[in-house]
XYZ file of C-alpha atoms in Angstrom:
290
model
C -42.372 74.339 23.425
C -45.328 75.262 25.573
C -44.020 76.951 28.736
C -46.048 78.181 31.708
C -44.661 80.676 34.214
C -46.282 80.387 37.640
C -46.445 83.956 38.894
C -49.048 86.124 40.604
C -47.989 89.236 38.692
C -47.119 89.227 34.984
C -45.725 92.764 35.198
C -42.961 91.898 37.663
C -39.491 92.339 36.169
C -38.485 88.702 36.654
C -41.695 87.373 35.119
C -41.636 89.798 32.197
C -38.028 89.100 31.144
C -38.669 85.349 31.253
C -41.683 85.835 28.967
C -39.621 87.941 26.549
C -36.752 85.443 26.572
C -39.117 82.557 25.792
C -40.782 84.475 22.955
C -37.408 85.377 21.423
C -36.548 81.692 21.339
C -39.847 80.898 19.548
C -41.676 79.236 22.425
C -45.322 79.559 23.407
C -45.422 81.069 26.874
C -48.202 81.976 29.309
C -48.148 83.479 32.790
C -50.612 81.776 35.116
C -51.515 82.689 38.691
C -51.098 79.474 40.729
C -53.886 80.563 43.082
C -56.328 80.412 40.150
C -55.462 76.803 39.366
C -57.839 73.990 40.301
C -56.234 70.597 40.845
C -58.215 67.512 39.836
C -57.057 64.092 40.992
C -58.299 60.675 40.064
C -56.658 57.357 39.315
C -53.683 57.935 36.993
C -55.288 61.097 35.648
C -54.045 64.270 37.346
C -55.367 67.450 35.724
C -55.089 71.197 36.189
C -57.737 73.737 35.233
C -56.832 77.403 34.982
C -59.795 79.750 35.198
C -62.043 76.947 34.015
C -59.840 75.806 31.117
C -57.906 72.549 31.192
C -54.145 72.920 30.912
C -52.674 70.230 28.707
C -49.735 69.742 26.352
C -47.498 71.706 28.749
C -43.790 70.992 28.253
C -42.264 72.959 31.125
C -43.056 75.313 33.987
C -41.026 78.034 35.682
C -42.260 78.453 39.268
C -42.028 81.990 40.647
C -43.736 81.136 43.938
C -43.773 83.838 46.612
C -43.261 82.808 50.231
C -46.823 83.824 51.159
C -48.322 81.176 48.831
C -45.747 78.412 49.342
C -48.292 75.771 50.390
C -50.708 76.078 47.479
C -48.030 77.091 44.983
C -46.064 73.951 45.797
C -49.193 71.828 45.378
C -49.600 73.246 41.862
C -45.973 72.484 41.006
C -46.414 68.951 42.354
C -49.505 68.451 40.197
C -47.533 69.453 37.092
C -44.831 66.967 38.125
C -47.496 64.247 38.344
C -48.383 65.167 34.754
C -44.713 64.585 33.783
C -44.090 68.275 33.087
C -40.512 69.535 33.532
C -40.048 72.190 36.215
C -37.027 74.400 36.796
C -37.651 74.096 40.543
C -38.998 70.819 41.911
C -41.732 70.908 44.544
C -39.714 69.200 47.278
C -36.728 71.466 46.671
C -39.033 74.477 46.907
C -40.392 73.293 50.258
C -36.886 72.618 51.608
C -35.631 76.045 50.574
C -38.488 77.832 52.358
C -37.609 76.178 55.673
C -34.581 78.149 56.940
C -33.764 75.625 59.648
C -34.031 72.600 57.367
C -31.930 74.370 54.733
C -29.145 75.044 57.238
C -29.233 71.414 58.380
C -28.917 70.206 54.770
C -26.064 72.624 54.017
C -24.293 71.674 57.245
C -24.542 67.966 56.399
C -23.102 68.726 52.952
C -19.992 70.135 54.652
C -20.522 73.731 53.542
C -19.389 76.757 55.544
C -22.077 78.498 57.612
C -22.190 81.184 60.292
C -22.474 79.510 63.714
C -26.207 79.063 64.251
C -28.347 78.030 67.225
C -31.986 76.950 67.241
C -33.755 75.995 70.476
C -37.225 75.235 71.740
C -37.702 78.591 73.489
C -34.741 77.794 75.753
C -34.449 79.658 79.040
C -30.689 79.255 78.864
C -30.290 82.428 76.835
C -26.730 82.944 78.117
C -25.810 79.559 76.660
C -27.393 80.384 73.309
C -25.450 83.649 73.101
C -22.206 81.916 74.093
C -22.641 79.262 71.370
C -22.421 81.922 68.624
C -19.473 83.727 70.196
C -21.353 86.409 72.120
C -22.630 89.800 71.021
C -22.947 91.341 68.543
C -25.123 88.642 66.991
C -27.974 88.198 64.525
C -31.491 87.050 65.426
C -33.724 85.885 62.560
C -37.355 84.907 62.357
C -37.635 81.551 60.611
C -40.426 82.923 58.406
C -38.746 86.226 57.499
C -37.958 87.201 53.878
C -36.135 90.034 52.099
C -34.424 91.115 55.319
C -37.657 91.376 57.331
C -37.566 89.828 60.799
C -33.760 90.126 61.062
C -32.306 91.924 64.090
C -28.718 92.888 64.920
C -28.231 92.788 68.697
C -25.073 94.761 69.398
C -24.824 93.978 73.120
C -25.527 90.982 75.307
C -28.323 92.840 77.100
C -29.960 93.722 73.793
C -29.657 90.113 72.610
C -31.241 88.810 75.814
C -34.130 91.285 75.515
C -34.866 90.462 71.866
C -34.650 86.677 72.348
C -36.869 86.851 75.447
C -39.389 88.975 73.536
C -39.537 86.527 70.613
C -39.782 83.589 73.028
C -42.655 85.326 74.822
C -44.485 85.690 71.512
C -43.671 82.037 70.687
C -41.997 83.221 67.493
C -39.465 80.730 66.162
C -36.026 82.273 65.697
C -32.474 81.253 64.953
C -29.484 82.994 66.494
C -26.371 83.455 64.341
C -22.907 84.849 64.814
C -22.276 88.290 63.363
C -19.556 88.311 60.702
C -18.022 91.718 61.351
C -15.509 91.560 58.501
C -18.334 91.282 55.939
C -19.031 94.992 56.652
C -22.706 94.849 55.750
C -22.118 93.208 52.365
C -22.893 89.802 50.923
C -22.592 87.950 47.618
C -25.451 86.597 45.524
C -24.359 83.842 43.139
C -26.976 82.847 40.570
C -26.809 79.143 39.731
C -28.584 77.548 36.768
C -28.255 73.841 35.977
C -25.166 73.407 38.133
C -23.269 76.436 36.803
C -22.770 79.928 38.212
C -24.142 82.219 35.495
C -23.777 85.531 37.309
C -22.679 87.013 40.622
C -23.071 90.342 42.366
C -21.949 91.934 45.600
C -24.717 93.623 47.564
C -23.774 96.406 49.966
C -26.140 97.659 52.647
C -26.720 101.388 52.866
C -24.758 103.299 55.481
C -25.717 102.243 58.998
C -27.597 99.165 57.703
C -26.237 95.653 58.322
C -28.721 94.039 55.894
C -27.589 94.101 52.274
C -30.964 93.247 50.665
C -31.771 95.420 47.649
C -35.329 95.714 49.021
C -33.815 97.435 52.067
C -31.998 100.066 50.004
C -28.793 98.136 49.318
C -26.772 98.540 46.126
C -25.428 95.877 43.783
C -22.254 95.625 41.715
C -20.759 92.880 39.581
C -18.145 90.678 41.246
C -15.853 87.897 40.076
C -16.102 84.971 42.443
C -13.071 83.186 43.804
C -12.774 79.499 42.926
C -13.801 78.626 46.488
C -16.900 80.850 46.323
C -17.944 79.427 42.953
C -17.550 75.827 44.113
C -19.443 76.640 47.324
C -22.382 78.125 45.405
C -22.609 75.136 43.047
C -22.419 72.648 45.934
C -25.110 74.545 47.855
C -27.552 74.491 44.925
C -26.807 70.790 44.408
C -27.324 69.985 48.101
C -30.707 71.731 47.970
C -31.465 69.987 44.622
C -32.337 73.277 42.944
C -31.994 73.693 39.176
C -32.253 77.466 39.585
C -30.988 79.091 42.788
C -29.713 82.288 44.296
C -26.975 81.438 46.801
C -26.242 84.166 49.348
C -22.799 84.122 50.951
C -20.690 86.215 53.303
C -16.972 86.765 52.866
C -15.309 85.905 56.172
C -11.805 85.364 57.511
C -12.416 81.603 57.402
C -13.724 81.603 53.838
C -17.192 81.977 52.280
C -20.141 81.286 54.568
C -23.616 80.538 53.214
C -26.532 82.570 54.547
C -29.331 80.980 52.542
C -30.282 79.434 49.217
C -33.224 81.096 47.447
C -35.452 79.022 45.165
C -37.149 82.025 43.480
C -34.307 84.543 43.158
C -35.190 87.838 41.510
C -33.631 88.606 38.130
C -33.669 92.395 38.153
C -30.738 92.972 40.501
C -28.471 90.299 39.012
C -29.188 91.238 35.370
C -28.617 94.943 35.942
C -25.468 94.403 37.988
C -23.879 91.898 35.593
C -25.389 92.940 32.249
C -26.116 89.263 31.575
C -29.331 87.817 30.161
C -30.080 85.381 32.977
C -33.646 84.851 31.738
C -32.291 83.514 28.420
C -30.020 81.144 30.347
C -33.034 79.744 32.216
C -34.948 79.197 28.966
C -31.925 77.414 27.457
C -31.811 75.213 30.574
C -35.395 74.165 29.824
C -34.511 73.460 26.178
C -31.682 71.156 27.236
C -33.818 69.365 29.794
C -37.124 68.711 28.046
């Protein structure tokens, strides 16, 4: 098959292992920067040109679209879809996953466990917002934040009021969430491919850090999910309509709670923690689907 990987950097771990996995399984594979794609539209004849050369006879694409290029990257994925090319992540699912608020609404409607979350239109009733999530300590998140950036732990009510007022003053959209103390700065990343959990790791934040992101200095170790956690991860990916997803969950006294569902989850942490060839699993998913 002819496979294109949409990535801005061919040397990234995730991109490189996908290339190697495709080559090992005898496929033609090319990494293309979505920002260097030109989209041509006319009646029943959508086309894509990459650095001046027309892309045709493409069987499948693997989008690795960073949050900073979501708009144009999604347009490129959509153009491939118009050309009847299989994609491991559909354009609409990608857009949904990048909208934290919309994602939480979808997951809530699907009946999945979530930390109590409040979103308001710069409400002046800050006391009411804090009360809705059970008081301090609580978490305040920028809607556009990624990799743990724009996430604040307010340990007291006064601190929470100050941070929320500051964000409101800057007209920065935030959500306020309850703090799950029993999680102890750790979360679970379940990697879902084609409706199956293919790997899972527990990420632990460094001492004194409530964020468990590996980019923030956290560590990862392999974990065996409970039946409830596995079912939750699969249902979350299905609700978001993602063929490939990283589902982040907290372990709480009332069961697993979903933090977010990532449409471009990194492979380095999960492969090193589990010892599994997740890239190969993604390529096999394409082989079954095309």
